[in-house]
GROMACS .gro file of N, CA and C in nm:
model
  495
    1PHE      N    1  -0.297   0.557  -2.014
    1PHE     CA    2  -0.267   0.567  -1.879
    1PHE      C    3  -0.312   0.463  -1.791
    2LYS      N    4  -0.237   0.423  -1.695
    2LYS     CA    5  -0.281   0.340  -1.597
    2LYS      C    6  -0.387   0.380  -1.497
    3THR      N    7  -0.454   0.282  -1.443
    3THR     CA    8  -0.575   0.334  -1.360
    3THR      C    9  -0.521   0.398  -1.236
    4GLN      N   10  -0.424   0.392  -1.197
    4GLN     CA   11  -0.379   0.477  -1.067
    4GLN      C   12  -0.336   0.613  -1.116
    5GLU      N   13  -0.292   0.625  -1.235
    5GLU     CA   14  -0.243   0.763  -1.302
    5GLU      C   15  -0.382   0.848  -1.333
    6LEU      N   16  -0.484   0.764  -1.384
    6LEU     CA   17  -0.630   0.842  -1.403
    6LEU      C   18  -0.674   0.883  -1.284
    7ALA      N   19  -0.665   0.803  -1.172
    7ALA     CA   20  -0.727   0.851  -1.048
    7ALA      C   21  -0.653   0.950  -0.982
    8ASN      N   22  -0.522   0.956  -0.988
    8ASN     CA   23  -0.433   1.065  -0.934
    8ASN      C   24  -0.440   1.199  -1.022
    9ILE      N   25  -0.475   1.196  -1.139
    9ILE     CA   26  -0.471   1.330  -1.219
    9ILE      C   27  -0.603   1.391  -1.158
   10VAL      N   28  -0.726   1.303  -1.168
   10VAL     CA   29  -0.853   1.396  -1.122
   10VAL      C   30  -0.858   1.410  -0.978
   11TRP      N   31  -0.785   1.330  -0.895
   11TRP     CA   32  -0.775   1.384  -0.770
   11TRP      C   33  -0.711   1.494  -0.726
   12THR      N   34  -0.594   1.517  -0.805
   12THR     CA   35  -0.511   1.640  -0.802
   12THR      C   36  -0.597   1.756  -0.804
   13PHE      N   37  -0.657   1.752  -0.926
   13PHE     CA   38  -0.751   1.862  -0.957
   13PHE      C   39  -0.868   1.882  -0.876
   14ALA      N   40  -0.938   1.789  -0.841
   14ALA     CA   41  -1.041   1.798  -0.739
   14ALA      C   42  -0.991   1.855  -0.601
   15ASN      N   43  -0.880   1.792  -0.568
   15ASN     CA   44  -0.839   1.811  -0.415
   15ASN      C   45  -0.790   1.975  -0.427
   16GLN      N   46  -0.781   2.046  -0.542
   16GLN     CA   47  -0.738   2.193  -0.523
   16GLN      C   48  -0.874   2.252  -0.590
   17THR      N   49  -0.982   2.184  -0.588
   17THR     CA   50  -1.102   2.244  -0.635
   17THR      C   51  -1.086   2.311  -0.769
   18MET      N   52  -1.019   2.243  -0.862
   18MET     CA   53  -1.003   2.290  -1.009
   18MET      C   54  -1.049   2.207  -1.089
   19TYR      N   55  -1.140   2.238  -1.169
   19TYR     CA   56  -1.238   2.169  -1.254
   19TYR      C   57  -1.192   2.198  -1.394
   20HIS      N   58  -1.158   2.119  -1.477
   20HIS     CA   59  -1.146   2.108  -1.623
   20HIS      C   60  -1.231   2.009  -1.691
   21GLU      N   61  -1.322   2.067  -1.766
   21GLU     CA   62  -1.417   1.986  -1.810
   21GLU      C   63  -1.383   1.893  -1.913
   22GLY      N   64  -1.284   1.928  -1.998
   22GLY     CA   65  -1.213   1.838  -2.100
   22GLY      C   66  -1.139   1.737  -2.022
   23LEU      N   67  -1.061   1.759  -1.916
   23LEU     CA   68  -0.991   1.660  -1.877
   23LEU      C   69  -1.072   1.571  -1.793
   24PHE      N   70  -1.180   1.602  -1.738
   24PHE     CA   71  -1.265   1.511  -1.655
   24PHE      C   72  -1.342   1.408  -1.762
   25ALA      N   73  -1.375   1.471  -1.843
   25ALA     CA   74  -1.458   1.392  -1.963
   25ALA      C   75  -1.370   1.292  -1.994
   26ALA      N   76  -1.236   1.327  -2.038
   26ALA     CA   77  -1.148   1.231  -2.103
   26ALA      C   78  -1.101   1.116  -2.006
   27VAL      N   79  -1.083   1.157  -1.875
   27VAL     CA   80  -1.054   1.086  -1.778
   27VAL      C   81  -1.184   0.953  -1.763
   28ALA      N   82  -1.305   1.018  -1.754
   28ALA     CA   83  -1.441   0.940  -1.743
   28ALA      C   84  -1.435   0.832  -1.849
   29LYS      N   85  -1.408   0.896  -1.978
   29LYS     CA   86  -1.406   0.807  -2.089
   29LYS      C   87  -1.294   0.699  -2.079
   30GLN      N   88  -1.174   0.718  -2.047
   30GLN     CA   89  -1.074   0.627  -2.019
   30GLN      C   90  -1.120   0.513  -1.920
   31ALA      N   91  -1.186   0.571  -1.818
   31ALA     CA   92  -1.214   0.496  -1.701
   31ALA      C   93  -1.314   0.397  -1.717
   32CYS      N   94  -1.424   0.436  -1.785
   32CYS     CA   95  -1.529   0.331  -1.819
   32CYS      C   96  -1.477   0.225  -1.898
   33GLY      N   97  -1.556   0.108  -1.863
   33GLY     CA   98  -1.509  -0.025  -1.903
   33GLY      C   99  -1.387  -0.067  -1.862
   34ARG      N  100  -1.302   0.003  -1.743
   34ARG     CA  101  -1.203  -0.047  -1.683
   34ARG      C  102  -1.212  -0.043  -1.537
   35LEU      N  103  -1.315   0.005  -1.467
   35LEU     CA  104  -1.331   0.012  -1.326
   35LEU      C  105  -1.304  -0.114  -1.259
   36ALA      N  106  -1.306  -0.218  -1.315
   36ALA     CA  107  -1.263  -0.359  -1.219
   36ALA      C  108  -1.123  -0.366  -1.241
   37ASP      N  109  -1.049  -0.293  -1.307
   37ASP     CA  110  -0.908  -0.298  -1.322
   37ASP      C  111  -0.847  -0.188  -1.197
   38PHE      N  112  -0.920  -0.106  -1.150
   38PHE     CA  113  -0.885  -0.015  -1.040
   38PHE      C  114  -0.870  -0.105  -0.910
   39ASP      N  115  -0.764  -0.059  -0.831
   39ASP     CA  116  -0.769  -0.119  -0.696
   39ASP      C  117  -0.863  -0.034  -0.610
   40ASN      N  118  -0.903  -0.080  -0.506
   40ASN     CA  119  -1.003  -0.005  -0.445
   40ASN      C  120  -0.977   0.131  -0.401
   41PHE      N  121  -0.857   0.167  -0.336
   41PHE     CA  122  -0.845   0.294  -0.307
   41PHE      C  123  -0.838   0.377  -0.446
   42ASP      N  124  -0.780   0.351  -0.555
   42ASP     CA  125  -0.805   0.437  -0.674
   42ASP      C  126  -0.940   0.438  -0.717
   43PHE      N  127  -1.027   0.340  -0.704
   43PHE     CA  128  -1.162   0.324  -0.735
   43PHE      C  129  -1.241   0.447  -0.643
   44SER      N  130  -1.199   0.426  -0.537
   44SER     CA  131  -1.273   0.525  -0.440
   44SER      C  132  -1.233   0.683  -0.481
   45GLN      N  133  -1.125   0.695  -0.488
   45GLN     CA  134  -1.057   0.825  -0.531
   45GLN      C  135  -1.122   0.890  -0.674
   46LEU      N  136  -1.093   0.798  -0.759
   46LEU     CA  137  -1.163   0.842  -0.870
   46LEU      C  138  -1.301   0.901  -0.839
   47LEU      N  139  -1.408   0.821  -0.784
   47LEU     CA  140  -1.531   0.882  -0.775
   47LEU      C  141  -1.539   0.985  -0.696
   48TRP      N  142  -1.462   0.991  -0.590
   48TRP     CA  143  -1.453   1.117  -0.483
   48TRP      C  144  -1.419   1.229  -0.567
   49SER      N  145  -1.327   1.217  -0.661
   49SER     CA  146  -1.295   1.337  -0.742
   49SER      C  147  -1.402   1.398  -0.829
   50PHE      N  148  -1.471   1.294  -0.910
   50PHE     CA  149  -1.572   1.339  -0.979
   50PHE      C  150  -1.687   1.418  -0.896
   51ALA      N  151  -1.708   1.348  -0.799
   51ALA     CA  152  -1.817   1.400  -0.704
   51ALA      C  153  -1.760   1.544  -0.650
   52LYS      N  154  -1.645   1.569  -0.613
   52LYS     CA  155  -1.612   1.678  -0.537
   52LYS      C  156  -1.613   1.786  -0.633
   53VAL      N  157  -1.600   1.782  -0.776
   53VAL     CA  158  -1.628   1.900  -0.891
   53VAL      C  159  -1.753   1.894  -0.936
   54TRP      N  160  -1.856   1.817  -0.857
   54TRP     CA  161  -1.983   1.813  -0.894
   54TRP      C  162  -1.998   1.773  -1.050
   55TRP      N  163  -1.930   1.678  -1.082
   55TRP     CA  164  -1.943   1.624  -1.234
   55TRP      C  165  -2.003   1.477  -1.219
   56ARG      N  166  -2.127   1.457  -1.275
   56ARG     CA  167  -2.184   1.353  -1.263
   56ARG      C  168  -2.182   1.273  -1.402
   57ASP      N  169  -2.103   1.168  -1.407
   57ASP     CA  170  -2.097   1.103  -1.507
   57ASP      C  171  -2.165   0.973  -1.502
   58ASP      N  172  -2.283   0.976  -1.555
   58ASP     CA  173  -2.391   0.856  -1.531
   58ASP      C  174  -2.327   0.729  -1.582
   59ALA      N  175  -2.248   0.731  -1.684
   59ALA     CA  176  -2.187   0.598  -1.738
   59ALA      C  177  -2.084   0.538  -1.629
   60LEU      N  178  -2.010   0.631  -1.583
   60LEU     CA  179  -1.887   0.590  -1.491
   60LEU      C  180  -1.963   0.553  -1.349
   61PHE      N  181  -2.055   0.630  -1.304
   61PHE     CA  182  -2.132   0.587  -1.178
   61PHE      C  183  -2.202   0.462  -1.194
   62GLN      N  184  -2.279   0.430  -1.310
   62GLN     CA  185  -2.341   0.315  -1.344
   62GLN      C  186  -2.250   0.203  -1.326
   63GLU      N  187  -2.134   0.214  -1.400
   63GLU     CA  188  -2.045   0.105  -1.383
   63GLU      C  189  -1.985   0.083  -1.260
   64ALA      N  190  -1.957   0.179  -1.174
   64ALA     CA  191  -1.929   0.185  -1.033
   64ALA      C  192  -2.023   0.104  -0.954
   65ALA      N  193  -2.152   0.125  -0.962
   65ALA     CA  194  -2.268   0.074  -0.896
   65ALA      C  195  -2.269  -0.080  -0.935
   66TYR      N  196  -2.256  -0.103  -1.056
   66TYR     CA  197  -2.233  -0.241  -1.091
   66TYR      C  198  -2.127  -0.323  -1.028
   67GLU      N  199  -2.007  -0.263  -1.019
   67GLU     CA  200  -1.897  -0.327  -0.953
   67GLU      C  201  -1.937  -0.336  -0.808
   68LEU      N  202  -1.995  -0.247  -0.751
   68LEU     CA  203  -2.036  -0.269  -0.597
   68LEU      C  204  -2.128  -0.366  -0.585
   69LEU      N  205  -2.242  -0.373  -0.651
   69LEU     CA  206  -2.353  -0.461  -0.649
   69LEU      C  207  -2.340  -0.596  -0.713
   70GLN      N  208  -2.301  -0.592  -0.826
   70GLN     CA  209  -2.327  -0.716  -0.906
   70GLN      C  210  -2.185  -0.810  -0.882
   71ARG      N  211  -2.070  -0.726  -0.883
   71ARG     CA  212  -1.925  -0.791  -0.856
   71ARG      C  213  -1.904  -0.793  -0.699
   72GLY      N  214  -1.961  -0.732  -0.613
   72GLY     CA  215  -1.934  -0.736  -0.489
   72GLY      C  216  -1.809  -0.686  -0.435
   73ARG      N  217  -1.763  -0.585  -0.505
   73ARG     CA  218  -1.640  -0.502  -0.460
   73ARG      C  219  -1.640  -0.468  -0.344
   74TYR      N  220  -1.774  -0.403  -0.278
   74TYR     CA  221  -1.783  -0.379  -0.133
   74TYR      C  222  -1.711  -0.459  -0.026
   75ARG      N  223  -1.723  -0.576  -0.060
   75ARG     CA  224  -1.672  -0.684   0.024
   75ARG      C  225  -1.517  -0.696   0.064
   76THR      N  226  -1.438  -0.611  -0.044
   76THR     CA  227  -1.305  -0.610  -0.026
   76THR      C  228  -1.264  -0.463   0.006
   77MET      N  229  -1.346  -0.371   0.039
   77MET     CA  230  -1.292  -0.234   0.046
   77MET      C  231  -1.284  -0.214   0.197
   78CYS      N  232  -1.180  -0.130   0.242
   78CYS     CA  233  -1.157  -0.074   0.374
   78CYS      C  234  -1.263   0.030   0.420
   79ALA      N  235  -1.292   0.062   0.528
   79ALA     CA  236  -1.368   0.153   0.580
   79ALA      C  237  -1.355   0.294   0.516
   80GLN      N  238  -1.234   0.320   0.519
   80GLN     CA  239  -1.209   0.466   0.435
   80GLN      C  240  -1.257   0.472   0.315
   81ASP      N  241  -1.213   0.368   0.233
   81ASP     CA  242  -1.266   0.364   0.083
   81ASP      C  243  -1.419   0.366   0.073
   82LEU      N  244  -1.486   0.289   0.154
   82LEU     CA  245  -1.633   0.265   0.169
   82LEU      C  246  -1.676   0.431   0.191
   83GLY      N  247  -1.631   0.474   0.287
   83GLY     CA  248  -1.665   0.620   0.325
   83GLY      C  249  -1.656   0.716   0.197
   84CYS      N  250  -1.556   0.710   0.127
   84CYS     CA  251  -1.545   0.777  -0.008
   84CYS      C  252  -1.625   0.768  -0.094
   85VAL      N  253  -1.645   0.638  -0.128
   85VAL     CA  254  -1.769   0.594  -0.238
   85VAL      C  255  -1.903   0.650  -0.174
   86LEU      N  256  -1.926   0.609  -0.061
   86LEU     CA  257  -2.059   0.662  -0.001
   86LEU      C  258  -2.082   0.801  -0.046
   87TRP      N  259  -1.970   0.886   0.005
   87TRP     CA  260  -1.964   1.018  -0.008
   87TRP      C  261  -1.998   1.073  -0.157
   88ALA      N  262  -1.929   0.994  -0.246
   88ALA     CA  263  -1.926   1.027  -0.392
   88ALA      C  264  -2.068   1.018  -0.438
   89PHE      N  265  -2.117   0.900  -0.403
   89PHE     CA  266  -2.265   0.866  -0.451
   89PHE      C  267  -2.367   0.958  -0.403
   90SER      N  268  -2.369   0.993  -0.277
   90SER     CA  269  -2.452   1.101  -0.215
   90SER      C  270  -2.436   1.212  -0.273
   91MET      N  271  -2.309   1.284  -0.303
   91MET     CA  272  -2.289   1.424  -0.365
   91MET      C  273  -2.362   1.423  -0.485
   92ILE      N  274  -2.334   1.308  -0.576
   92ILE     CA  275  -2.407   1.323  -0.704
   92ILE      C  276  -2.558   1.294  -0.695
   93GLN      N  277  -2.621   1.263  -0.589
   93GLN     CA  278  -2.750   1.243  -0.588
   93GLN      C  279  -2.806   1.105  -0.640
   94TRP      N  280  -2.738   1.016  -0.613
   94TRP     CA  281  -2.751   0.871  -0.691
   94TRP      C  282  -2.877   0.851  -0.636
   95GLU      N  283  -2.962   0.798  -0.709
   95GLU     CA  284  -3.099   0.742  -0.673
   95GLU      C  285  -3.105   0.606  -0.625
   96ASP      N  286  -3.045   0.510  -0.678
   96ASP     CA  287  -3.043   0.368  -0.633
   96ASP      C  288  -2.991   0.343  -0.482
   97GLY      N  289  -3.095   0.315  -0.416
   97GLY     CA  290  -3.090   0.299  -0.263
   97GLY      C  291  -2.998   0.169  -0.250
   98ALA      N  292  -3.006   0.085  -0.323
   98ALA     CA  293  -2.930  -0.056  -0.322
   98ALA      C  294  -2.779  -0.034  -0.303
   99VAL      N  295  -2.725   0.080  -0.351
   99VAL     CA  296  -2.585   0.109  -0.335
   99VAL      C  297  -2.554   0.155  -0.196
  100PHE      N  298  -2.645   0.226  -0.155
  100PHE     CA  299  -2.613   0.279  -0.035
  100PHE      C  300  -2.634   0.185   0.091
  101GLU      N  301  -2.734   0.077   0.061
  101GLU     CA  302  -2.765  -0.020   0.152
  101GLU      C  303  -2.639  -0.117   0.171
  102VAL      N  304  -2.608  -0.161   0.058
  102VAL     CA  305  -2.479  -0.248   0.072
  102VAL      C  306  -2.346  -0.185   0.136
  103LEU      N  307  -2.330  -0.060   0.099
  103LEU     CA  308  -2.226   0.028   0.149
  103LEU      C  309  -2.222   0.035   0.292
  104ALA      N  310  -2.345   0.081   0.342
  104ALA     CA  311  -2.395   0.080   0.494
  104ALA      C  312  -2.362  -0.021   0.571
  105VAL      N  313  -2.413  -0.146   0.511
  105VAL     CA  314  -2.377  -0.285   0.586
  105VAL      C  315  -2.235  -0.299   0.577
  106ALA      N  316  -2.168  -0.273   0.477
  106ALA     CA  317  -2.018  -0.307   0.489
  106ALA      C  318  -1.943  -0.215   0.584
  107ALA      N  319  -1.984  -0.094   0.579
  107ALA     CA  320  -1.919   0.017   0.685
  107ALA      C  321  -1.955  -0.039   0.824
  108ARG      N  322  -2.075  -0.071   0.844
  108ARG     CA  323  -2.110  -0.117   0.993
  108ARG      C  324  -2.013  -0.230   1.036
  109THR      N  325  -1.977  -0.327   0.933
  109THR     CA  326  -1.906  -0.437   0.985
  109THR      C  327  -1.755  -0.401   1.016
  110GLN      N  328  -1.722  -0.277   0.967
  110GLN     CA  329  -1.587  -0.226   0.988
  110GLN      C  330  -1.578  -0.097   1.077
  111ILE      N  331  -1.681  -0.073   1.175
  111ILE     CA  332  -1.699   0.036   1.212
  111ILE      C  333  -1.599   0.066   1.311
  112HIS      N  334  -1.549  -0.045   1.372
  112HIS     CA  335  -1.423  -0.049   1.465
  112HIS      C  336  -1.304   0.016   1.414
  113THR      N  337  -1.278   0.025   1.285
  113THR     CA  338  -1.150   0.044   1.213
  113THR      C  339  -1.172   0.231   1.171
  114LEU      N  340  -1.301   0.273   1.203
  114LEU     CA  341  -1.317   0.425   1.150
  114LEU      C  342  -1.253   0.521   1.230
  115LYS      N  343  -1.175   0.618   1.163
  115LYS     CA  344  -1.141   0.748   1.238
  115LYS      C  345  -1.259   0.856   1.230
  116PRO      N  346  -1.248   0.965   1.307
  116PRO     CA  347  -1.353   1.044   1.322
  116PRO      C  348  -1.388   1.106   1.175
  117LEU      N  349  -1.297   1.113   1.101
  117LEU     CA  350  -1.340   1.191   0.954
  117LEU      C  351  -1.430   1.084   0.886
  118ASP      N  352  -1.384   0.967   0.902
  118ASP     CA  353  -1.458   0.844   0.833
  118ASP      C  354  -1.596   0.837   0.886
  119VAL      N  355  -1.616   0.845   1.007
  119VAL     CA  356  -1.743   0.841   1.068
  119VAL      C  357  -1.823   0.954   1.021
  120GLY      N  358  -1.766   1.080   1.025
  120GLY     CA  359  -1.843   1.183   0.978
  120GLY      C  360  -1.880   1.168   0.833
  121ASN      N  361  -1.794   1.132   0.759
  121ASN     CA  362  -1.821   1.123   0.611
  121ASN      C  363  -1.940   1.022   0.591
  122ILE      N  364  -1.911   0.915   0.654
  122ILE     CA  365  -2.020   0.804   0.624
  122ILE      C  366  -2.156   0.858   0.689
  123ALA      N  367  -2.166   0.912   0.793
  123ALA     CA  368  -2.287   0.942   0.869
  123ALA      C  369  -2.351   1.062   0.769
  124TRP      N  370  -2.279   1.162   0.727
  124TRP     CA  371  -2.307   1.258   0.659
  124TRP      C  372  -2.384   1.214   0.518
  125ALA      N  373  -2.305   1.119   0.447
  125ALA     CA  374  -2.340   1.073   0.308
  125ALA      C  375  -2.480   0.993   0.331
  126LEU      N  376  -2.498   0.904   0.431
  126LEU     CA  377  -2.615   0.833   0.445
  126LEU      C  378  -2.727   0.917   0.473
  127GLY      N  379  -2.700   1.017   0.570
  127GLY     CA  380  -2.795   1.118   0.615
  127GLY      C  381  -2.847   1.199   0.504
  128ALA      N  382  -2.739   1.248   0.405
  128ALA     CA  383  -2.788   1.341   0.331
  128ALA      C  384  -2.861   1.281   0.203
  129SER      N  385  -2.841   1.158   0.177
  129SER     CA  386  -2.910   1.063   0.079
  129SER      C  387  -3.038   1.008   0.129
  130GLY      N  388  -3.059   1.020   0.253
  130GLY     CA  389  -3.192   0.972   0.324
  130GLY      C  390  -3.184   0.828   0.328
  131GLN      N  391  -3.065   0.774   0.324
  131GLN     CA  392  -3.035   0.631   0.340
  131GLN      C  393  -2.970   0.602   0.480
  132LEU      N  394  -2.984   0.668   0.591
  132LEU     CA  395  -2.913   0.628   0.712
  132LEU      C  396  -3.018   0.535   0.781
  133ASP      N  397  -3.001   0.409   0.779
  133ASP     CA  398  -3.097   0.314   0.859
  133ASP      C  399  -3.068   0.319   1.019
  134CYS      N  400  -3.155   0.263   1.089
  134CYS     CA  401  -3.150   0.252   1.225
  134CYS      C  402  -3.021   0.181   1.277
  135ASP      N  403  -2.996   0.073   1.219
  135ASP     CA  404  -2.870   0.003   1.272
  135ASP      C  405  -2.735   0.050   1.233
  136THR      N  406  -2.730   0.116   1.123
  136THR     CA  407  -2.615   0.187   1.081
  136THR      C  408  -2.587   0.308   1.193
  137ALA      N  409  -2.712   0.394   1.206
  137ALA     CA  410  -2.708   0.516   1.298
  137ALA      C  411  -2.657   0.465   1.434
  138ARG      N  412  -2.725   0.357   1.487
  138ARG     CA  413  -2.687   0.292   1.632
  138ARG      C  414  -2.538   0.262   1.637
  139ALA      N  415  -2.483   0.203   1.516
  139ALA     CA  416  -2.347   0.167   1.524
  139ALA      C  417  -2.260   0.276   1.537
  140ILE      N  418  -2.281   0.393   1.456
  140ILE     CA  419  -2.209   0.523   1.445
  140ILE      C  420  -2.225   0.566   1.578
  141ALA      N  421  -2.333   0.592   1.641
  141ALA     CA  422  -2.329   0.636   1.766
  141ALA      C  423  -2.253   0.576   1.877
  142GLU      N  424  -2.277   0.439   1.882
  142GLU     CA  425  -2.219   0.343   1.978
  142GLU      C  426  -2.040   0.372   1.948
  143HIS      N  427  -2.000   0.383   1.844
  143HIS     CA  428  -1.861   0.384   1.803
  143HIS      C  429  -1.801   0.515   1.850
  144VAL      N  430  -1.880   0.628   1.827
  144VAL     CA  431  -1.838   0.759   1.874
  144VAL      C  432  -1.818   0.767   2.009
  145LEU      N  433  -1.929   0.708   2.085
  145LEU     CA  434  -1.957   0.727   2.241
  145LEU      C  435  -1.828   0.651   2.311
  146GLN      N  436  -1.764   0.558   2.220
  146GLN     CA  437  -1.645   0.470   2.296
  146GLN      C  438  -1.521   0.531   2.315
  147HIS      N  439  -1.534   0.671   2.237
  147HIS     CA  440  -1.405   0.742   2.233
  147HIS      C  441  -1.419   0.874   2.302
  148ASP      N  442  -1.303   0.921   2.328
  148ASP     CA  443  -1.286   1.076   2.407
  148ASP      C  444  -1.328   1.161   2.309
  149MET      N  445  -1.428   1.226   2.285
  149MET     CA  446  -1.463   1.329   2.196
  149MET      C  447  -1.398   1.472   2.247
  150SER      N  448  -1.338   1.484   2.347
  150SER     CA  449  -1.301   1.623   2.406
  150SER      C  450  -1.162   1.634   2.342
  151LYS      N  451  -1.102   1.534   2.292
  151LYS     CA  452  -0.962   1.534   2.229
  151LYS      C  453  -0.965   1.551   2.085
  152PRO      N  454  -0.913   1.644   1.999
  152PRO     CA  455  -0.899   1.623   1.898
  152PRO      C  456  -0.848   1.525   1.823
  153SER      N  457  -0.901   1.475   1.704
  153SER     CA  458  -0.819   1.353   1.666
  153SER      C  459  -0.705   1.399   1.562
  154LEU      N  460  -0.620   1.322   1.557
  154LEU     CA  461  -0.520   1.374   1.457
  154LEU      C  462  -0.495   1.253   1.340
  155GLU      N  463  -0.531   1.290   1.230
  155GLU     CA  464  -0.543   1.199   1.135
  155GLU      C  465  -0.408   1.123   1.080
  156SER      N  466  -0.310   1.174   1.145
  156SER     CA  467  -0.177   1.119   1.119
  156SER      C  468  -0.145   1.002   1.225
  157GLY      N  469  -0.247   0.929   1.258
  157GLY     CA  470  -0.223   0.829   1.350
  157GLY      C  471  -0.246   0.840   1.489
  158GLY      N  472  -0.287   0.992   1.540
  158GLY     CA  473  -0.327   0.999   1.656
  158GLY      C  474  -0.462   0.986   1.710
  159GLY      N  475  -0.548   0.975   1.608
  159GLY     CA  476  -0.678   0.945   1.635
  159GLY      C  477  -0.709   0.794   1.656
  160TRP      N  478  -0.847   0.786   1.685
  160TRP     CA  479  -0.895   0.645   1.684
  160TRP      C  480  -0.927   0.581   1.576
  161GLY      N  481  -0.908   0.449   1.566
  161GLY     CA  482  -0.948   0.378   1.471
  161GLY      C  483  -0.832   0.357   1.356
  162ALA      N  484  -0.842   0.270   1.262
  162ALA     CA  485  -0.732   0.274   1.179
  162ALA      C  486  -0.788   0.237   1.032
  163THR      N  487  -0.723   0.291   0.936
  163THR     CA  488  -0.763   0.264   0.788
  163THR      C  489  -0.623   0.219   0.706
  164ALA      N  490  -0.684   0.146   0.614
  164ALA     CA  491  -0.572   0.076   0.534
  164ALA      C  492  -0.499   0.191   0.462
  165ASP      N  493  -0.373   0.169   0.418
  165ASP     CA  494  -0.306   0.261   0.330
  165ASP      C  495  -0.320   0.236   0.197
   0.00000   0.00000   0.00000
């Protein structure tokens, strides 16, 4: 299977809150050793999918942390992908604060591109993991306060911010 196909398979199951142990185990096995080949969107969706069904595959997330910290993948990720990855690491209760730190800094640099859902996901992930630093909290608050919160956002383009496709 190609990397996009692996990500799409588990995303489909996770999005429907359908958990199949054998399928997730097989995809984790196939993805391990190949995370560098995943584009950023598929990388983020793969991690999100595992976290959504509460499947903590340590080998997969350890390799993902390596991709982020040692290979600097976070530098090329859009805010939406950063938010998904932050959420995934938080959901599986990842202990390495360095992952949260670099992702928080990267998210801060792209704060102006965040849609309301992305802002909420990043704030929640950092808060739930105990990793919300003052600079990121301030940036989130200032970004939110620049927008009219009385109007509901429309994720299909009507909301504020922009995310990569």
